[in-house]
Short mmCIF file of C-alpha atoms in Angstrom, two decimals:
data_model
loop_
_atom_site.label_atom_id
_atom_site.label_comp_id
_atom_site.label_asym_id
_atom_site.label_seq_id
_atom_site.Cartn_x
_atom_site.Cartn_y
_atom_site.Cartn_z
CA UNK U 242 -5.06 17.55 -28.92
CA UNK U 243 -1.93 15.56 -28.79
CA UNK U 244 -1.75 12.88 -26.28
CA UNK U 245 1.19 11.81 -24.12
CA UNK U 246 4.30 11.66 -26.34
CA UNK U 247 7.32 9.37 -25.60
CA UNK U 248 10.50 8.96 -27.37
CA UNK U 249 12.12 6.94 -28.49
CA UNK U 250 9.59 4.29 -29.20
CA UNK U 251 12.27 1.65 -29.40
CA UNK U 252 15.71 1.51 -27.87
CA UNK U 253 18.32 -1.12 -28.24
CA UNK U 254 21.52 -0.64 -26.25
CA UNK U 255 24.32 -2.68 -24.72
CA UNK U 256 24.73 -3.47 -21.00
CA UNK U 257 26.55 -0.56 -19.31
CA UNK U 258 25.27 2.18 -21.61
CA UNK U 259 23.28 5.02 -20.43
CA UNK U 260 19.65 5.16 -21.55
CA UNK U 261 17.48 8.24 -21.48
CA UNK U 262 13.64 8.09 -22.05
CA UNK U 263 11.72 11.04 -22.71
CA UNK U 264 8.17 12.19 -22.13
CA UNK U 265 5.83 15.03 -22.91
CA UNK U 266 2.78 15.15 -20.90
CA UNK U 267 -0.68 16.42 -22.07
CA UNK U 268 -0.71 20.19 -21.80
CA UNK U 269 -2.32 21.30 -18.63
CA UNK U 270 -1.94 18.17 -16.75
CA UNK U 271 -0.40 18.45 -13.39
CA UNK U 272 0.64 14.88 -12.77
CA UNK U 273 3.27 12.77 -14.57
CA UNK U 274 3.86 9.03 -13.98
CA UNK U 275 6.49 6.67 -15.11
CA UNK U 276 5.66 2.95 -15.32
CA UNK U 277 7.64 -0.08 -16.18
CA UNK U 278 5.89 -3.19 -17.67
CA UNK U 279 7.32 -6.66 -17.84
CA UNK U 280 5.85 -10.18 -18.15
CA UNK U 281 6.99 -11.16 -14.78
CA UNK U 282 6.09 -8.05 -12.76
CA UNK U 283 3.15 -6.47 -14.72
CA UNK U 284 2.75 -2.75 -14.56
CA UNK U 285 5.03 -1.08 -11.93
CA UNK U 286 4.74 2.50 -10.83
CA UNK U 287 8.32 3.92 -10.71
CA UNK U 288 7.82 7.43 -9.75
CA UNK U 289 5.33 10.26 -10.02
CA UNK U 290 5.44 14.08 -10.10
CA UNK U 291 2.95 16.76 -9.18
CA UNK U 292 3.61 20.21 -10.60
CA UNK U 293 7.14 19.01 -11.55
CA UNK U 294 8.00 17.86 -8.00
CA UNK U 295 8.66 14.23 -7.34
CA UNK U 296 6.13 13.00 -4.87
CA UNK U 297 6.73 9.15 -4.64
CA UNK U 298 9.86 7.44 -6.02
CA UNK U 299 9.42 4.23 -3.89
CA UNK U 300 9.03 2.18 -7.01
CA UNK U 301 12.37 3.29 -8.54
CA UNK U 302 14.25 -0.12 -8.50
CA UNK U 303 17.71 1.15 -7.51
CA UNK U 304 20.12 3.98 -7.77
CA UNK U 305 20.76 3.39 -11.42
CA UNK U 306 17.33 4.89 -12.14
CA UNK U 307 16.66 8.57 -12.05
CA UNK U 308 13.92 10.81 -13.14
CA UNK U 309 13.52 14.55 -13.60
CA UNK U 310 10.93 16.91 -14.57
CA UNK U 311 12.55 20.29 -15.44
CA UNK U 312 9.36 21.95 -16.43
CA UNK U 313 5.67 21.14 -16.95
CA UNK U 314 5.96 19.89 -20.42
CA UNK U 315 9.01 17.54 -20.24
CA UNK U 316 10.32 14.56 -18.13
CA UNK U 317 13.21 12.15 -18.53
CA UNK U 318 13.82 8.79 -17.00
CA UNK U 319 17.48 7.80 -17.17
CA UNK U 320 19.11 4.52 -16.53
CA UNK U 321 22.85 4.52 -15.85
CA UNK U 322 24.39 1.98 -16.25
CA UNK U 323 21.66 -0.18 -17.94
CA UNK U 324 21.56 -3.85 -17.38
CA UNK U 325 19.73 -6.63 -19.30
CA UNK U 326 17.13 -7.02 -16.59
CA UNK U 327 16.05 -3.39 -17.28
CA UNK U 328 14.48 -4.66 -20.55
CA UNK U 329 10.80 -3.72 -20.56
CA UNK U 330 8.27 -1.40 -21.85
CA UNK U 331 8.49 1.91 -20.09
CA UNK U 332 5.20 4.07 -20.12
CA UNK U 333 4.69 7.70 -19.21
CA UNK U 334 1.25 8.81 -18.35
CA UNK U 335 -0.24 12.14 -17.22
CA UNK U 336 -3.46 13.16 -15.43
CA UNK U 337 -5.09 16.66 -14.54
CA UNK U 338 -5.22 17.90 -11.08
CA UNK U 339 -7.50 15.63 -9.01
CA UNK U 340 -11.13 16.77 -8.90
CA UNK U 341 -14.05 15.18 -6.91
CA UNK U 342 -14.59 12.34 -9.41
CA UNK U 343 -11.06 11.24 -9.74
CA UNK U 344 -8.97 11.56 -12.76
CA UNK U 345 -7.95 8.80 -15.27
CA UNK U 346 -4.52 8.73 -16.41
CA UNK U 347 -3.58 9.11 -19.95
CA UNK U 348 -0.79 6.84 -21.27
CA UNK U 349 1.88 7.45 -23.83
CA UNK U 350 2.64 4.76 -26.56
CA UNK U 351 5.57 3.37 -24.44
CA UNK U 352 9.16 2.91 -25.00
CA UNK U 353 10.22 -0.57 -25.64
CA UNK U 354 13.87 -0.88 -24.18
CA UNK U 355 16.04 -3.76 -25.00
CA UNK U 356 19.45 -4.10 -23.14
CA UNK U 357 21.72 -6.64 -24.67
CA UNK J 295 -1.12 -7.46 0.04
CA UNK J 296 -2.52 -6.88 -3.38
CA UNK J 297 -4.81 -3.88 -3.46
CA UNK J 298 -6.22 -4.97 -6.88
CA UNK J 299 -6.72 -8.71 -7.76
CA UNK J 300 -7.59 -10.04 -11.16
CA UNK J 301 -7.63 -13.65 -10.50
CA UNK J 302 -8.27 -14.55 -14.20
CA UNK J 303 -4.91 -14.64 -15.89
CA UNK J 304 -6.26 -15.55 -19.32
CA UNK J 305 -9.63 -16.20 -20.86
CA UNK J 306 -10.45 -17.62 -24.13
CA UNK J 307 -13.98 -17.25 -25.75
CA UNK J 308 -15.47 -17.72 -29.18
CA UNK J 309 -16.80 -14.65 -30.94
CA UNK J 310 -20.33 -13.66 -29.87
CA UNK J 311 -19.99 -15.21 -26.45
CA UNK J 312 -20.44 -13.08 -23.35
CA UNK J 313 -17.51 -12.70 -21.05
CA UNK J 314 -16.94 -11.32 -17.60
CA UNK J 315 -13.51 -10.18 -16.25
CA UNK J 316 -13.36 -10.10 -12.59
CA UNK J 317 -11.67 -7.36 -10.39
CA UNK J 318 -11.67 -7.42 -6.58
CA UNK J 319 -9.99 -4.54 -4.75
CA UNK J 320 -8.95 -3.78 -1.17
CA UNK J 321 -9.06 -0.41 0.41
CA UNK J 322 -9.73 1.15 3.91
CA UNK J 323 -10.71 4.51 2.38
CA UNK J 324 -14.21 5.57 2.08
CA UNK J 325 -13.55 7.66 -1.07
CA UNK J 326 -11.78 5.82 -3.80
CA UNK J 327 -11.89 5.48 -7.67
CA UNK J 328 -11.84 2.36 -9.85
CA UNK J 329 -10.76 2.20 -13.46
CA UNK J 330 -10.62 -0.24 -16.30
CA UNK J 331 -7.96 0.04 -19.09
CA UNK J 332 -7.52 -1.97 -22.15
CA UNK J 333 -4.20 -2.90 -23.75
CA UNK J 334 -4.54 -4.33 -27.24
CA UNK J 335 -1.72 -6.19 -28.92
CA UNK J 336 -0.43 -2.90 -30.38
CA UNK J 337 0.66 -2.12 -26.80
CA UNK J 338 -1.07 1.28 -25.74
CA UNK J 339 -3.09 1.57 -22.68
CA UNK J 340 -6.54 2.86 -23.49
CA UNK J 341 -8.83 4.10 -20.57
CA UNK J 342 -12.38 2.61 -20.53
CA UNK J 343 -14.14 3.71 -17.50
CA UNK J 344 -13.87 5.48 -14.16
CA UNK J 345 -16.05 4.98 -11.16
CA UNK J 346 -16.07 6.54 -7.84
CA UNK J 347 -16.93 4.79 -4.53
CA UNK J 348 -20.24 6.68 -3.91
CA UNK J 349 -21.73 5.69 -7.25
CA UNK J 350 -22.80 2.03 -7.39
CA UNK J 351 -24.91 2.31 -10.39
CA UNK J 352 -24.04 -0.20 -13.02
CA UNK J 353 -22.81 1.34 -16.34
CA UNK J 354 -23.38 0.35 -19.91
CA UNK J 355 -21.71 1.52 -23.06
CA UNK J 356 -22.53 -0.34 -26.05
CA UNK J 357 -21.37 -3.98 -25.62
CA UNK J 358 -19.47 -3.03 -22.36
CA UNK J 359 -21.11 -3.07 -18.95
CA UNK J 360 -19.63 -2.68 -15.46
CA UNK J 361 -20.95 -4.21 -12.24
CA UNK J 362 -19.74 -2.35 -9.10
CA UNK J 363 -20.47 -4.02 -5.85
CA UNK J 364 -19.11 -2.44 -2.64
CA UNK J 365 -20.44 -5.31 -0.57
CA UNK J 366 -18.07 -7.67 -2.23
CA UNK J 367 -15.37 -5.09 -3.15
CA UNK J 368 -15.75 -5.99 -6.90
CA UNK J 369 -15.82 -4.14 -10.05
CA UNK J 370 -16.40 -6.65 -12.86
CA UNK J 371 -16.43 -5.89 -16.52
CA UNK J 372 -18.64 -7.69 -18.96
CA UNK J 373 -18.39 -7.73 -22.75
CA UNK J 374 -21.44 -8.81 -24.44
CA UNK J 375 -21.29 -10.50 -27.87
CA UNK J 376 -17.64 -10.46 -27.91
CA UNK J 377 -15.66 -9.71 -30.99
CA UNK J 378 -12.09 -10.47 -32.23
CA UNK J 379 -11.26 -6.81 -31.77
CA UNK J 380 -11.99 -7.22 -28.02
CA UNK J 381 -8.89 -9.38 -27.70
CA UNK J 382 -6.44 -7.60 -25.37
CA UNK J 383 -5.22 -7.50 -21.87
CA UNK J 384 -7.61 -5.67 -19.54
CA UNK J 385 -6.53 -3.99 -16.35
CA UNK J 386 -8.40 -2.89 -13.44
CA UNK J 387 -7.07 -0.03 -11.18
CA UNK J 388 -7.64 1.55 -7.92
CA UNK J 389 -6.88 5.09 -6.77
CA UNK J 390 -7.43 5.98 -3.22
CA UNK J 391 -8.47 9.37 -1.76
CA UNK J 392 -5.74 12.08 -1.38
CA UNK J 393 -3.56 10.35 -3.88
CA UNK J 394 -3.43 10.18 -7.60
CA UNK J 395 -1.52 7.12 -7.52
CA UNK J 396 -2.98 3.97 -9.24
CA UNK J 397 -2.69 0.46 -8.00
CA UNK J 398 -2.95 -1.78 -11.01
CA UNK J 399 -4.01 -5.47 -11.17
CA UNK J 400 -2.05 -7.85 -12.93
CA UNK J 401 -4.30 -7.89 -15.96
CA UNK J 402 -6.58 -10.43 -17.64
CA UNK J 403 -5.53 -11.57 -21.14
CA UNK J 404 -8.72 -12.06 -23.30
CA UNK J 405 -8.55 -14.02 -26.47
CA UNK J 406 -11.55 -13.94 -28.71
CA UNK J 407 -11.41 -16.43 -31.33
CA UNK J 408 -13.43 -16.35 -34.68
#
């Protein structure tokens, strides 16, 4: 089975440009998570969805960031306008509906974003 | 307050040495789940193990073993006879009951030298 798919794998853009990151979760998974990883702040949860509905977006840094999940197989994370401090690796992860044993999250390969 | 603490920022060992990575967590829930992930230099995050709060049995998988102790709120990870391929950043994570949200530790970078 295909794992979590993210695109693009690398993105280089200039400050002020709009950036859109894409994620396809594992089929049948009900939860989708967006994380950001930097050296300074480690792995940060930005937002997560359950059945396409945003549940917790308290980690979204500011209004320049937005995320959508229009259907069960696709999600986007948009940054508009981008700034150099947004440079990071952005991970998407998915997990199945919680069961009694808990559920691990399966991570995509990440998108390395560089904002010049 | 940090829910998951990995106090060891970086550890260096020589191949074939045993190494233990520490993880201390904090939660008020009686039902919770603990995880370890590996992030090799290639960057992907790889799931290693899941543990629930009601199962304190230690687990061994090949050269990997995990020691879960509720009394000290710790979930430590030991690699026996380390190999160069074990070089990676290892993350411990906590998920509390009623949520599917993970709290990750800051990670421990393990360098295994030949």
